[in-house]
PDB file of C-alpha atoms in Angstrom:
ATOM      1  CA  UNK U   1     198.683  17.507  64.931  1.00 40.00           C
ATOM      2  CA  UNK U   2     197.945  19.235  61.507  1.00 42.00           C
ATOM      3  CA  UNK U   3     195.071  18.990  60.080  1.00 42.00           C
ATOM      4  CA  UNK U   4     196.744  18.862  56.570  1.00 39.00           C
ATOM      5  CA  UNK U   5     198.874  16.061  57.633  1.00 40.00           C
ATOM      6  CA  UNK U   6     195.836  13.455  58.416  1.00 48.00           C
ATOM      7  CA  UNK U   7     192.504  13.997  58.332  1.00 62.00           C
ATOM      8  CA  UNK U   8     191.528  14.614  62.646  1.00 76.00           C
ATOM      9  CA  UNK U   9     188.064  12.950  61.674  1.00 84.00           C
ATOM     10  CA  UNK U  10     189.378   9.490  61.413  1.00 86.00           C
ATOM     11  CA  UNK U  11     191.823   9.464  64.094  1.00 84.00           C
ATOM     12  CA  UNK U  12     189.162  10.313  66.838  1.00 86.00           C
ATOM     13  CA  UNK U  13     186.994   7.858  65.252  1.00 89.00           C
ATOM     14  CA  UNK U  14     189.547   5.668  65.373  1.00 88.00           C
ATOM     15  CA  UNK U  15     189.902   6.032  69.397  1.00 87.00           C
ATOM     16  CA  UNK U  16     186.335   6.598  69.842  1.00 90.00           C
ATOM     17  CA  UNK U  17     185.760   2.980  68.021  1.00 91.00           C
ATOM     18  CA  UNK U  18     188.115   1.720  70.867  1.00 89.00           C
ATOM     19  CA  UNK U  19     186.662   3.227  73.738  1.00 88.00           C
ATOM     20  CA  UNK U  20     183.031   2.016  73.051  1.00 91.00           C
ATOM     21  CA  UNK U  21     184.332  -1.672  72.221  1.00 90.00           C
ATOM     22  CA  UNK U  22     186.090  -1.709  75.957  1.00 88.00           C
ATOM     23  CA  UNK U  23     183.336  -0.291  77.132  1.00 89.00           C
ATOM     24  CA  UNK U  24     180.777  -2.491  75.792  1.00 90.00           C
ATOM     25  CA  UNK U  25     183.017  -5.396  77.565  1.00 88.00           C
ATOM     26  CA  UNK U  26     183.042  -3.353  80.516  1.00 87.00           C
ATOM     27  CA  UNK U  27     179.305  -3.331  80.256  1.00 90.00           C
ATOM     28  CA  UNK U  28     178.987  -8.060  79.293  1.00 89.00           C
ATOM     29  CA  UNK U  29     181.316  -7.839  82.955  1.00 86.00           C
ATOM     30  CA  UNK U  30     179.486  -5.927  84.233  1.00 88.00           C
ATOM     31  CA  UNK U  31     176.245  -7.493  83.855  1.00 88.00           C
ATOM     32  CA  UNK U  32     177.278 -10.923  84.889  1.00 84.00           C
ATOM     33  CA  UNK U  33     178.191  -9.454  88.828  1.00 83.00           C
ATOM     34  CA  UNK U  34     175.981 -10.236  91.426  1.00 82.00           C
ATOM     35  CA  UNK U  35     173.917  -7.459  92.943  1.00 80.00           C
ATOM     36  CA  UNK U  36     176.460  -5.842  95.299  1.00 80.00           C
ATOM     37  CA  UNK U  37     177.760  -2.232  96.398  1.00 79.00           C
ATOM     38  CA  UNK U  38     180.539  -2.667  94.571  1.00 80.00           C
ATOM     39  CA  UNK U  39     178.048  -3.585  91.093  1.00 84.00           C
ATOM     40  CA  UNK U  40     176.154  -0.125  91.926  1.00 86.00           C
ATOM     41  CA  UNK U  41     178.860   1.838  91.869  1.00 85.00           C
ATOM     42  CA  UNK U  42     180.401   0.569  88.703  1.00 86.00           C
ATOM     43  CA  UNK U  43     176.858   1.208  86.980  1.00 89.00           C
ATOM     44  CA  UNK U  44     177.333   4.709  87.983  1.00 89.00           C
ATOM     45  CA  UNK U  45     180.969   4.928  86.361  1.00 88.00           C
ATOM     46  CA  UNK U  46     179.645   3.276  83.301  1.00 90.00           C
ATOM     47  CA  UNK U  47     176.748   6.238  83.120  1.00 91.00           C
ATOM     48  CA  UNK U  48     180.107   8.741  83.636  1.00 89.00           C
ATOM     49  CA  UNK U  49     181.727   7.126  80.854  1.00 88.00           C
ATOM     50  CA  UNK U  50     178.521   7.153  78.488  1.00 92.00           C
ATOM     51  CA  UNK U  51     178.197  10.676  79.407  1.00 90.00           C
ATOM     52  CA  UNK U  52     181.760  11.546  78.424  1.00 88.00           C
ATOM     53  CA  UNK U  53     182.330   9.479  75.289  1.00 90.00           C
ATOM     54  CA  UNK U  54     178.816  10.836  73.894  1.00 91.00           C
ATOM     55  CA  UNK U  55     179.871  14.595  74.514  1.00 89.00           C
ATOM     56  CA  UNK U  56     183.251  13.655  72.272  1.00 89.00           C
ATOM     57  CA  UNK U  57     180.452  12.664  69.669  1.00 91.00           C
ATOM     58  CA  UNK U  58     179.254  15.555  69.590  1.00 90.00           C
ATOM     59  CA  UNK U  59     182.132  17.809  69.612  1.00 86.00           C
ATOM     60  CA  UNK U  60     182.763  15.463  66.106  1.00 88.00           C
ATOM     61  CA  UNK U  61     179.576  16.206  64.592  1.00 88.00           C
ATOM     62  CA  UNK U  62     180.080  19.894  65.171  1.00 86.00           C
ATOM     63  CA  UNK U  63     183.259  19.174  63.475  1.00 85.00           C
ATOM     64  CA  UNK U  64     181.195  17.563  60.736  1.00 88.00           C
ATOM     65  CA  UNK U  65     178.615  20.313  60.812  1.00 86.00           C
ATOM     66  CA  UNK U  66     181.366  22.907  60.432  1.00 84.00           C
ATOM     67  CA  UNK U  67     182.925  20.930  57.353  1.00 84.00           C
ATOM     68  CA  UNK U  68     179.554  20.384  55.569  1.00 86.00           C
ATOM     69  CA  UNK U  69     178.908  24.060  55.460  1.00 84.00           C
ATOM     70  CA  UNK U  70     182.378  24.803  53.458  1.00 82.00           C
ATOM     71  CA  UNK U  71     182.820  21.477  51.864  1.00 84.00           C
ATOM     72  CA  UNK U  72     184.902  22.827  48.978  1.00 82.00           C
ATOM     73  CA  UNK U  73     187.328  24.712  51.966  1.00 79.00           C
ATOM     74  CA  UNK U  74     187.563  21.326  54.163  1.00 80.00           C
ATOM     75  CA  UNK U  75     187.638  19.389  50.866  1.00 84.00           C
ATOM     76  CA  UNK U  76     184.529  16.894  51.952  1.00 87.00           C
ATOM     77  CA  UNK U  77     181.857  15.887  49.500  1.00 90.00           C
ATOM     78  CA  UNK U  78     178.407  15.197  50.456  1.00 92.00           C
ATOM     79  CA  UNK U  79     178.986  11.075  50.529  1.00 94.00           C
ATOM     80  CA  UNK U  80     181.525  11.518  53.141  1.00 93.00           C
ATOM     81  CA  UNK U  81     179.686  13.483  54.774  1.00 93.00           C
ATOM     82  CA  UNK U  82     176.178  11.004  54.717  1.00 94.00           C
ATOM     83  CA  UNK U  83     178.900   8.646  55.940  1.00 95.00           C
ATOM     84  CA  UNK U  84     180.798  10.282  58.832  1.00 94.00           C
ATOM     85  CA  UNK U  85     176.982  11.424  60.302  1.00 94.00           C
ATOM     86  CA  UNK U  86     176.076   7.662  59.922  1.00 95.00           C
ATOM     87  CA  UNK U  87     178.706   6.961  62.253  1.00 96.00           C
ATOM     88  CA  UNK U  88     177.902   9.004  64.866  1.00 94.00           C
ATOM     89  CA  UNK U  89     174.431   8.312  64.483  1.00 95.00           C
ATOM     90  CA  UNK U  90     175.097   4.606  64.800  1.00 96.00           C
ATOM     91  CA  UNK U  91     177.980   5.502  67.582  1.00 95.00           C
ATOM     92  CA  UNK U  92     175.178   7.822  70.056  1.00 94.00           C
ATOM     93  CA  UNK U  93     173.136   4.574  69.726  1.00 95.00           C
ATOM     94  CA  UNK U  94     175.873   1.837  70.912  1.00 94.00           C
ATOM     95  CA  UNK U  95     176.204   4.307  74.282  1.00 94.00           C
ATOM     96  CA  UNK U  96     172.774   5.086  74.711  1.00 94.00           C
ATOM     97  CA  UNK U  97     172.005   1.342  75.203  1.00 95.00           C
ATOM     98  CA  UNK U  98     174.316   0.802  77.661  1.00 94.00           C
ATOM     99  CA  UNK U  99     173.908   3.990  79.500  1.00 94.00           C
ATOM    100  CA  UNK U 100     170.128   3.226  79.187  1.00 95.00           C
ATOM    101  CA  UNK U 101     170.851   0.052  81.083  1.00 94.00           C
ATOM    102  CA  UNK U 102     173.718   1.547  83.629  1.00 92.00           C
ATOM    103  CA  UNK U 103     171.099   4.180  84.735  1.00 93.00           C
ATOM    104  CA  UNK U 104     168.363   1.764  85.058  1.00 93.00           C
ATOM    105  CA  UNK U 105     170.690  -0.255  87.523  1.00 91.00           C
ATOM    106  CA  UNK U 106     171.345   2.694  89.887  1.00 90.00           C
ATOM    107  CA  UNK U 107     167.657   3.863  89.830  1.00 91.00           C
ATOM    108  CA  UNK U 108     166.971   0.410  90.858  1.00 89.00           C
ATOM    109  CA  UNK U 109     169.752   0.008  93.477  1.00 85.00           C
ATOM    110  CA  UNK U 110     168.447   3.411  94.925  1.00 85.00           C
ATOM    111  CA  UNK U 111     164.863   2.543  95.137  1.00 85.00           C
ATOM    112  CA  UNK U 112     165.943  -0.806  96.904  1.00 79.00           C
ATOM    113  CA  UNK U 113     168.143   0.488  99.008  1.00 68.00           C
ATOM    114  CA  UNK U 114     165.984   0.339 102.546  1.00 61.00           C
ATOM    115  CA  UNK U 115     165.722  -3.330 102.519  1.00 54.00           C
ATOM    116  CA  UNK U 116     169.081  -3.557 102.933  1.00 48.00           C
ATOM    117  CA  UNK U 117     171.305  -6.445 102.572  1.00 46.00           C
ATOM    118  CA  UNK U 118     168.249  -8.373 101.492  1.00 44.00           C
ATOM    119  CA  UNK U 119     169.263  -7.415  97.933  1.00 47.00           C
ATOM    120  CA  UNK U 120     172.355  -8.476  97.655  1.00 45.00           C
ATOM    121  CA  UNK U 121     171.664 -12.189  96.964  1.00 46.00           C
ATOM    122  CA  UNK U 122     173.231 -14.065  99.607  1.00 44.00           C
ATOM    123  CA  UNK U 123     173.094 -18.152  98.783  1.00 47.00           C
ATOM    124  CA  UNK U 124     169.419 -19.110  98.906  1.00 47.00           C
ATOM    125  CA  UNK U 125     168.921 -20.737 102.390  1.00 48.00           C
ATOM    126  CA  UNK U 126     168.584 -25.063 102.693  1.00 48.00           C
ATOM    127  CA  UNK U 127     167.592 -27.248 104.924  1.00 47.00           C
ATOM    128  CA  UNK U 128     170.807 -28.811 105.275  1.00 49.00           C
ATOM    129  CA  UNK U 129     173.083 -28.139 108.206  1.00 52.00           C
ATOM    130  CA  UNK U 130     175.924 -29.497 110.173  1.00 53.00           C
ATOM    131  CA  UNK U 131     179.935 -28.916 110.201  1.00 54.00           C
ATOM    132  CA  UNK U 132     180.016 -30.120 106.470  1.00 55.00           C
ATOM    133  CA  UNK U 133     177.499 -27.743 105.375  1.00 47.00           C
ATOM    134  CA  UNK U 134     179.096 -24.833 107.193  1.00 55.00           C
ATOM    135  CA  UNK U 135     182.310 -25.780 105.255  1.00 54.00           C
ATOM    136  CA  UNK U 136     181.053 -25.989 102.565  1.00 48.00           C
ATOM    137  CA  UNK U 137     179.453 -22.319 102.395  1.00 51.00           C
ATOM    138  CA  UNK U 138     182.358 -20.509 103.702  1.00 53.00           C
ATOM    139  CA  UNK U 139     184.624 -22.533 100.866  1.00 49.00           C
ATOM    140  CA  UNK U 140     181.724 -21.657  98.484  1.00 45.00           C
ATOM    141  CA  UNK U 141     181.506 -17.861  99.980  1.00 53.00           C
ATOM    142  CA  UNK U 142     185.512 -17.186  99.980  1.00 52.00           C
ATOM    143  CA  UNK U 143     185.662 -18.157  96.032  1.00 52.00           C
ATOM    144  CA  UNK U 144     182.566 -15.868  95.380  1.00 51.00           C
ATOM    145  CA  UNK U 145     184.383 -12.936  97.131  1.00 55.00           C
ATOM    146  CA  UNK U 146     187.206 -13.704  94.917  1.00 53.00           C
ATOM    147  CA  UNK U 147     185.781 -13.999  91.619  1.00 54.00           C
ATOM    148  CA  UNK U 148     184.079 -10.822  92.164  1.00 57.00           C
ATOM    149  CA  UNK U 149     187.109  -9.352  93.600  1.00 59.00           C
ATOM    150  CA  UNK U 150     188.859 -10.435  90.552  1.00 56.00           C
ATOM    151  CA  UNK U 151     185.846  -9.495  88.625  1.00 57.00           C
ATOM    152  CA  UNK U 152     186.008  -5.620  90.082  1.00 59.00           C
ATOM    153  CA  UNK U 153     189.792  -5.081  89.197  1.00 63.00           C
ATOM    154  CA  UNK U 154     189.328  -5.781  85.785  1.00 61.00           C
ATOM    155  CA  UNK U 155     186.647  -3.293  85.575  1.00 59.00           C
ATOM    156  CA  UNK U 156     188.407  -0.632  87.341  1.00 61.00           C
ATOM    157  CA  UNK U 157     191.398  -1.298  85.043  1.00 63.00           C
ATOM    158  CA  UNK U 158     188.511  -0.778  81.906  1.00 62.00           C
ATOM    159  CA  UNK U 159     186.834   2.247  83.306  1.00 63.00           C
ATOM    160  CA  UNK U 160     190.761   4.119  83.982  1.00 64.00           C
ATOM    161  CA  UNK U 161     191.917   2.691  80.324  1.00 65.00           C
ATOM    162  CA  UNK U 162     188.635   4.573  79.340  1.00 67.00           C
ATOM    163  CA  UNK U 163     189.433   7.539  81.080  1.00 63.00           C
ATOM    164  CA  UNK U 164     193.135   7.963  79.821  1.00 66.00           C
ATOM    165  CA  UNK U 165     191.794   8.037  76.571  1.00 63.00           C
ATOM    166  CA  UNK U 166     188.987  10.262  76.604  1.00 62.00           C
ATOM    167  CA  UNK U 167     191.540  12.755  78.204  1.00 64.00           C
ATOM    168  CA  UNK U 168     193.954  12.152  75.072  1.00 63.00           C
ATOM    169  CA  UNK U 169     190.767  12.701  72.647  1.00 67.00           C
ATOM    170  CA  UNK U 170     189.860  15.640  74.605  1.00 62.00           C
ATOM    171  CA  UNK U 171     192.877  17.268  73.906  1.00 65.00           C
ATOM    172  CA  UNK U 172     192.804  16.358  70.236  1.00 64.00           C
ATOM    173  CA  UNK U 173     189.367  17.713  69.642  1.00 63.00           C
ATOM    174  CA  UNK U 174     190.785  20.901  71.648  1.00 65.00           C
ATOM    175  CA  UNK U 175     193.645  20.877  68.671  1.00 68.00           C
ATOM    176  CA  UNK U 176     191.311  20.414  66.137  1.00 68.00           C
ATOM    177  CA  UNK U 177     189.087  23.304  67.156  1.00 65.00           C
ATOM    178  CA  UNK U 178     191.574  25.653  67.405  1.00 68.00           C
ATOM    179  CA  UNK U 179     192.534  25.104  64.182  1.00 66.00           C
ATOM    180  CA  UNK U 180     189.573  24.981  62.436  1.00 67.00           C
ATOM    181  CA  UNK U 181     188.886  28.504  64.010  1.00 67.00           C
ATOM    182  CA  UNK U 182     192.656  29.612  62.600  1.00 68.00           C
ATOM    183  CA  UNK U 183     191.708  28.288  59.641  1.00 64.00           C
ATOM    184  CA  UNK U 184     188.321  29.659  58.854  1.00 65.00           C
ATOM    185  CA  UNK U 185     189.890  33.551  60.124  1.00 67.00           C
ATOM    186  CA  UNK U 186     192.669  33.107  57.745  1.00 66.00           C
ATOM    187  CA  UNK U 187     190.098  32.246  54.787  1.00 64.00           C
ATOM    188  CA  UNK U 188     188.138  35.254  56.161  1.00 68.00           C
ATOM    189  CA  UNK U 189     191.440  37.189  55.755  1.00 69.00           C
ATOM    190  CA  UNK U 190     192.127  36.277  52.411  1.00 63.00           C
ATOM    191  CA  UNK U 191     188.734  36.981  51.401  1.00 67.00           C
ATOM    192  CA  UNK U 192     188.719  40.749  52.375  1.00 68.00           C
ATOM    193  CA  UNK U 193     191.848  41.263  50.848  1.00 66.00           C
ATOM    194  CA  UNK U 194     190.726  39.576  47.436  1.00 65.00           C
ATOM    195  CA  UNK U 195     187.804  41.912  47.552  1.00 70.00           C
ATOM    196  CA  UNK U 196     189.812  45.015  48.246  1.00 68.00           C
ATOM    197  CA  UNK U 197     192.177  43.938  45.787  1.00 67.00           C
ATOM    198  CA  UNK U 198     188.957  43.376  43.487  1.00 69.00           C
ATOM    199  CA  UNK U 199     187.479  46.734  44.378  1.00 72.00           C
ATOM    200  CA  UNK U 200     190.971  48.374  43.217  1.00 68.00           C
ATOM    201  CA  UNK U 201     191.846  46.650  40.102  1.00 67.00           C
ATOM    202  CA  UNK U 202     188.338  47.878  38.746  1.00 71.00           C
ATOM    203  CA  UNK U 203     188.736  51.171  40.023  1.00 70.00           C
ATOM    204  CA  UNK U 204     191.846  50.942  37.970  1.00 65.00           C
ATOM    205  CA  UNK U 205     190.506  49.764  35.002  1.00 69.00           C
ATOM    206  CA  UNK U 206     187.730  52.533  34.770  1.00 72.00           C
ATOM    207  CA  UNK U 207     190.272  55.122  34.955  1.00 68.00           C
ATOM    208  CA  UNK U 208     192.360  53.251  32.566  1.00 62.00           C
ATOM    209  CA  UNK U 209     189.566  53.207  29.859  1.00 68.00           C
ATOM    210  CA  UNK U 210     188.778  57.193  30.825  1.00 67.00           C
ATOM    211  CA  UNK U 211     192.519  58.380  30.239  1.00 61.00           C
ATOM    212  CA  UNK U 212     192.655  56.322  26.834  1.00 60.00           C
ATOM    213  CA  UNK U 213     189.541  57.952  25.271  1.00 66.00           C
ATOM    214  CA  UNK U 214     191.062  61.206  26.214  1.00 65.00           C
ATOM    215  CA  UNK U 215     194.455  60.545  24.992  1.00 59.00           C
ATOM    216  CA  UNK U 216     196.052  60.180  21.077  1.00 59.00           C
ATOM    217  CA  UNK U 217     197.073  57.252  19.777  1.00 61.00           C
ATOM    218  CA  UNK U 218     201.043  57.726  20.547  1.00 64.00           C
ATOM    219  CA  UNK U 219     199.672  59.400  23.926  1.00 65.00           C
ATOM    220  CA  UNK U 220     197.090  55.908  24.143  1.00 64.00           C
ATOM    221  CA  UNK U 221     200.309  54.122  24.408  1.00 70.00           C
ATOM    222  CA  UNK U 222     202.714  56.178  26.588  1.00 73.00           C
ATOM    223  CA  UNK U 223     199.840  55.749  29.109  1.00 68.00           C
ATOM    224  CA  UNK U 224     198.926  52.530  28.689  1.00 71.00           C
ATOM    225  CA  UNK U 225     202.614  51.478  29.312  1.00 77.00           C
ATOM    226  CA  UNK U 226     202.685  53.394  32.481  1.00 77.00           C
ATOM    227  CA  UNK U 227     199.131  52.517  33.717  1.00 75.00           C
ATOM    228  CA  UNK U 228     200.558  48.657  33.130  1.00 80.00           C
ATOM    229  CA  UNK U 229     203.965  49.550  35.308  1.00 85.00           C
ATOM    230  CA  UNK U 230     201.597  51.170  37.639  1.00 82.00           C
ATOM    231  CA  UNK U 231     199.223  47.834  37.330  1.00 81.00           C
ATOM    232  CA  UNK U 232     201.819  45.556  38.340  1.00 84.00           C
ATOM    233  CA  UNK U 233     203.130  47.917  41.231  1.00 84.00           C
ATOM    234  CA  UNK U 234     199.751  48.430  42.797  1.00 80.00           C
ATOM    235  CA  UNK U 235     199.846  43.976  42.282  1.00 77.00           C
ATOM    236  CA  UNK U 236     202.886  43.673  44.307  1.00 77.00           C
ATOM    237  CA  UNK U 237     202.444  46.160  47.490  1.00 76.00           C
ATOM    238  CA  UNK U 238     198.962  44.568  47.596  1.00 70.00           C
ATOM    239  CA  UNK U 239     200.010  40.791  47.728  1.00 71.00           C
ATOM    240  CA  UNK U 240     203.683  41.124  48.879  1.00 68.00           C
ATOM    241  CA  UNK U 241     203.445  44.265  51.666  1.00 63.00           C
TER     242      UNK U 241
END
């Protein structure tokens, strides 16, 4: 991807924007499970994904950092960049609330562990019994399993979507660093040479003004011509050799 051809800020946004919107439906799913193994586990993947969307965030706002230090080389006034920061201010925030809650979840679930399968909120016990009741709960237990089994798919399907992506925005931001760095040692590059070129064309110049004191007027102009063809040779070896 170049970086002249569209502008690598808004397409990560673009896919970041999309991960944290399936990942904030992950997290609505997520909350209405029962407590389970199965629940625990996909609080820890949802921490995993936090953690890994957030550290794209900030590989951005380096970006951002990076472009607000040369604004006039990346071509980014100070509005856009207010704006792009509010983003990923507002972005950081989204996660943090759901990896706030995720982490929360497995804290708990570790802390309650010892009791058991007293957590996991079987059907509260009645005082009716009998064939029909019996029936009843294994009808009522087999549709449970199945919703959540149902349930746990779709979240797997969400976290691996999640991942996919964060692997293709990985390797964008891995594009976009390397050629930010190409870029920045090619205007380094440039510079030097405009200074050498600087530092010549004035040693040039004083000599220039030193040989026409010292010379006539028909001499002034012999050597001006030739300091000019000289000029425009020293010109060309330095900006097309």
């Amino acid at each position: 991807m170049s970086l002249s051809a569209q502008d690598p800020f808004y397409y990560i946004k673009d896919q970041l924007d999309e991960l944290v919107g399936g990942l904030n439906s992950s997290y609505l799913r997520w909350q209405g499970l029962p407590a389970s193994l199965e629940r625990d586990g996909i609080a820890k993947q949802l921490v995993e994904k936090c953690g890994s969307i957030e550290r794209q965030v900030d590989e951005l706002d380096r970006a951002i950092t990076v472009a607000e230090r040369n604004p006039a080389k990346f071509r980014v006034g100070p509005a856009e960049i207010e704006q792009r920061r509010r983003w990923t201010t507002q972005t950081r925030s989204k996660i943090g609330g759901i990896k706030a809650a995720a982490q929360d979840a497995v804290q708990k679930a570790q802390a309650a562990a010892p009791m058991g399968g007293a957590r996991f909120g079987a059907p509260p016990p009645t005082q009716k019994q009998g064939p029909d009741y019996s029936q009843h709960n294994d009808d009522y237990i087999a549709s449970e399993s199945d919703r959540q089994s149902l349930l746990m798919r779709e979240q797997d399907q969400d976290l691996d979507d999640i991942s996919t992506s964060l692997e293709k925005i990985g390797g964008v931001g891995a594009t976009i660093h390397e050629e930010l760095s190409q870029q920045e040692g090619m205007i380094d590059e440039l510079q030097h040479d405009v200074d050498s070129t600087s530092s010549k064309l004035a040693y040039v110049q004083k000599k220039l003004e030193h040989v026409i004191r010292k010379a006539g007027s028909k001499g002034q102009l012999a050597m001006v011509a030739a300091l000019v063809i000289l000029l425009i040779i020293l010109v060309f070896l330095v900006f097309y050799t």
